[in-house]
């Protein structure tokens, strides 16, 4: 039994015939669609390496069955930049050295994009740390990650104020 | 993961009909179910995806002041709903103290109520466990039981219920709305989760095929909005389950406590709420002595399962006193940066 799925993936409409309902969103992306940006750290919701946005909200792709996402809009790290122009959160991670080995980075960046959209943390370091606690970094690049998110969050606020 | 049939019903009656088949699991966000399926702990033959069911995603205020929350409302949406957070700040704080932002964005109200214990002998899928494999014994007894129960346990199971959300809900007399093959019914949350007794495999009051459709908070729950706190002690400040937690809510009238609510988490297979503890506070001046009496009443009869979790009894007493102290001081205007944390400023 195949399960037909319609997704909008990084802005592109996709039709997928899912042959197995056990496939998670993470495995669909990595194993079947060749999008290996989202990482498989723990595969059990404990590390955040697999963070992507579904309908604009950050979630753990490893615990989400792909079959349940018919009609959803999915944004992964591959869809974040506009051509060669990096997304401001990506640029901030580079500017502030928000990584070392880079394994957790796609998840950190997608989580930060989600956090900024949620609009609860502002640039308050304690609220950002708490809001990013679902993303572990084994290299311990937390200081740089915090600075990057603060910087990007500050710019996003300025942009909103300019637009208003 | 074991193979299963995937069904996506279009309505609640269709879901309930599909759910009656033995070996069926309802799928909400999957943050607990898929985790347990990967570990071989949950092995459903049929998965009924309820995420698209219509009519289960609203937060409504009924004419009598009751708040009704659909079973599919996401944990983060409920916590950040301005009207909900204003009237039930203790519930919002408990929600925000659970899991991570990603998990709260996905997790549903119904799934949170139904989440399974974090007993490591249950989740390892191989140890003897009366909950997972009825009659096989309890591997936890006599072993590593730091996170296990000190209230309401039996010789057959000493697990605890891990939900933060359920603790303030119990304190506020929340009611669970259920749809089933024999029609709709409603059960108080305090009767919804079962203590283990002789049948630890029977975890809730739900009967086969029954589906949680909503949660109701009675009008009185909002009377506590000015003095209500959730406090959670955990092994790290964020993204960790409670070792012990407390939901404490008061009404203050003329310098005295009017009504009091107190429920404790991490102690038993359900939120632990003791009528005597609340009665001990009513009519008293808010004071450390009054809080200590209430905490003693809440911990009456507590017994550790071994040396490893004896600390929980004194810890729970202190967490209860601290939560009551914080509640009396007043609900902060905004939920603190570290929700429910003992390390926060307020
Ligand atoms: C790493 C990690 C950390 C966590 N930390 C915390 C924490 O600190 N505090 C806390 O409280 N929780 C914590 N959780 C648990 C989390 O809150 C639950 O996984 C979540 O609430 C489950 O909701 P869900 O919608 O994903 O349910 P699912 O996983 O889809 O379902 C869970 C169970 O509920 C049943 N179910 C779902 N909806 C219904 C319904 N409407 N009617 C009947 N049955 C239903 C399912 O069949 C299944 O048995 C954590 C989880 C993870 C993975
Ligand atoms: S405490 Fe309960 S859940 Fe844990 S092993 Fe014993 S029977 Fe199983
Ligand atoms: S891989 Fe999904 S949270 Fe670790
Ligand atoms: S940069 Fe190496 S794990 Fe975060």
Coordinates of C-alpha atoms in Angstrom, one line a residue, chain A residues 56-146:
Chain A
X56 CA 6.5 27.6 9.8
X57 CA 7.1 25.9 13.2
X58 CA 10.3 24.2 14.3
X59 CA 9.9 20.5 15.1
X60 CA 12.0 17.4 15.4
X61 CA 11.8 15.6 12.1
X62 CA 13.0 12.3 13.6
X63 CA 9.7 11.8 15.6
X64 CA 7.3 12.9 12.9
X65 CA 5.9 10.2 10.6
X66 CA 6.0 11.6 7.1
X67 CA 2.6 10.0 6.3
X68 CA 1.0 12.4 8.8
X69 CA 2.3 15.5 6.9
X70 CA 0.1 15.4 3.7
X71 CA -0.3 19.0 2.6
X72 CA 2.4 20.5 4.8
X73 CA 5.0 23.1 4.0
X74 CA 8.5 22.1 4.9
X75 CA 11.5 24.2 5.1
X76 CA 15.0 22.7 5.6
X77 CA 18.4 24.2 5.9
X78 CA 18.8 23.7 2.1
X79 CA 15.9 26.1 1.4
X80 CA 17.0 28.9 3.7
X81 CA 19.5 30.9 1.5
X82 CA 18.3 32.8 -1.5
X83 CA 20.8 31.7 -4.1
X84 CA 24.2 32.8 -2.9
X85 CA 22.7 35.2 -0.3
X86 CA 22.8 33.6 3.1
X87 CA 19.8 33.9 5.4
X88 CA 20.7 36.4 8.2
X89 CA 20.8 33.6 10.8
X90 CA 23.3 31.6 8.6
X91 CA 25.4 34.8 8.2
X92 CA 25.3 35.4 12.0
X93 CA 26.5 31.9 12.8
X94 CA 29.5 32.5 10.6
X95 CA 30.1 36.0 11.9
X96 CA 30.0 34.8 15.6
X97 CA 31.7 31.4 15.2
X98 CA 28.5 29.6 16.2
X99 CA 29.9 26.1 15.5
X100 CA 33.0 23.9 15.6
X101 CA 32.5 20.6 13.9
X102 CA 29.2 21.7 12.3
X103 CA 27.1 18.6 12.9
X104 CA 24.5 20.3 15.1
X105 CA 24.5 23.5 13.0
X106 CA 21.7 22.9 10.5
X107 CA 19.5 22.1 13.5
X108 CA 20.7 25.0 15.5
X109 CA 20.1 27.4 12.6
X110 CA 16.6 26.1 11.8
X111 CA 15.8 26.2 15.5
X112 CA 17.0 29.8 15.7
X113 CA 14.9 30.7 12.7
X114 CA 11.9 29.2 14.4
X115 CA 12.7 30.9 17.7
X116 CA 12.9 34.3 16.1
X117 CA 9.5 33.7 14.3
X118 CA 7.9 32.7 17.6
X119 CA 8.8 36.1 18.9
X120 CA 8.9 35.1 22.6
X121 CA 12.6 35.6 23.4
X122 CA 13.7 38.9 21.8
X123 CA 17.4 39.4 22.4
X124 CA 17.3 38.4 26.1
X125 CA 20.2 35.9 26.6
X126 CA 18.4 33.8 29.2
X127 CA 15.3 33.5 27.1
X128 CA 17.3 32.6 24.0
X129 CA 19.3 29.9 25.9
X130 CA 16.0 28.5 27.2
X131 CA 14.4 28.7 23.8
X132 CA 17.4 26.9 22.2
X133 CA 17.7 24.2 24.9
X134 CA 16.3 21.6 22.5
X135 CA 19.5 21.8 20.4
X136 CA 22.5 20.2 22.0
X137 CA 26.0 21.0 20.8
X138 CA 28.6 18.3 21.6
X139 CA 31.4 20.8 20.7
X140 CA 30.1 23.2 23.2
X141 CA 29.8 26.1 20.8
X142 CA 27.0 27.6 22.9
X143 CA 28.6 31.0 23.5
X144 CA 29.0 31.7 19.8
X145 CA 25.5 30.2 19.1
X146 CA 24.0 32.6 21.7

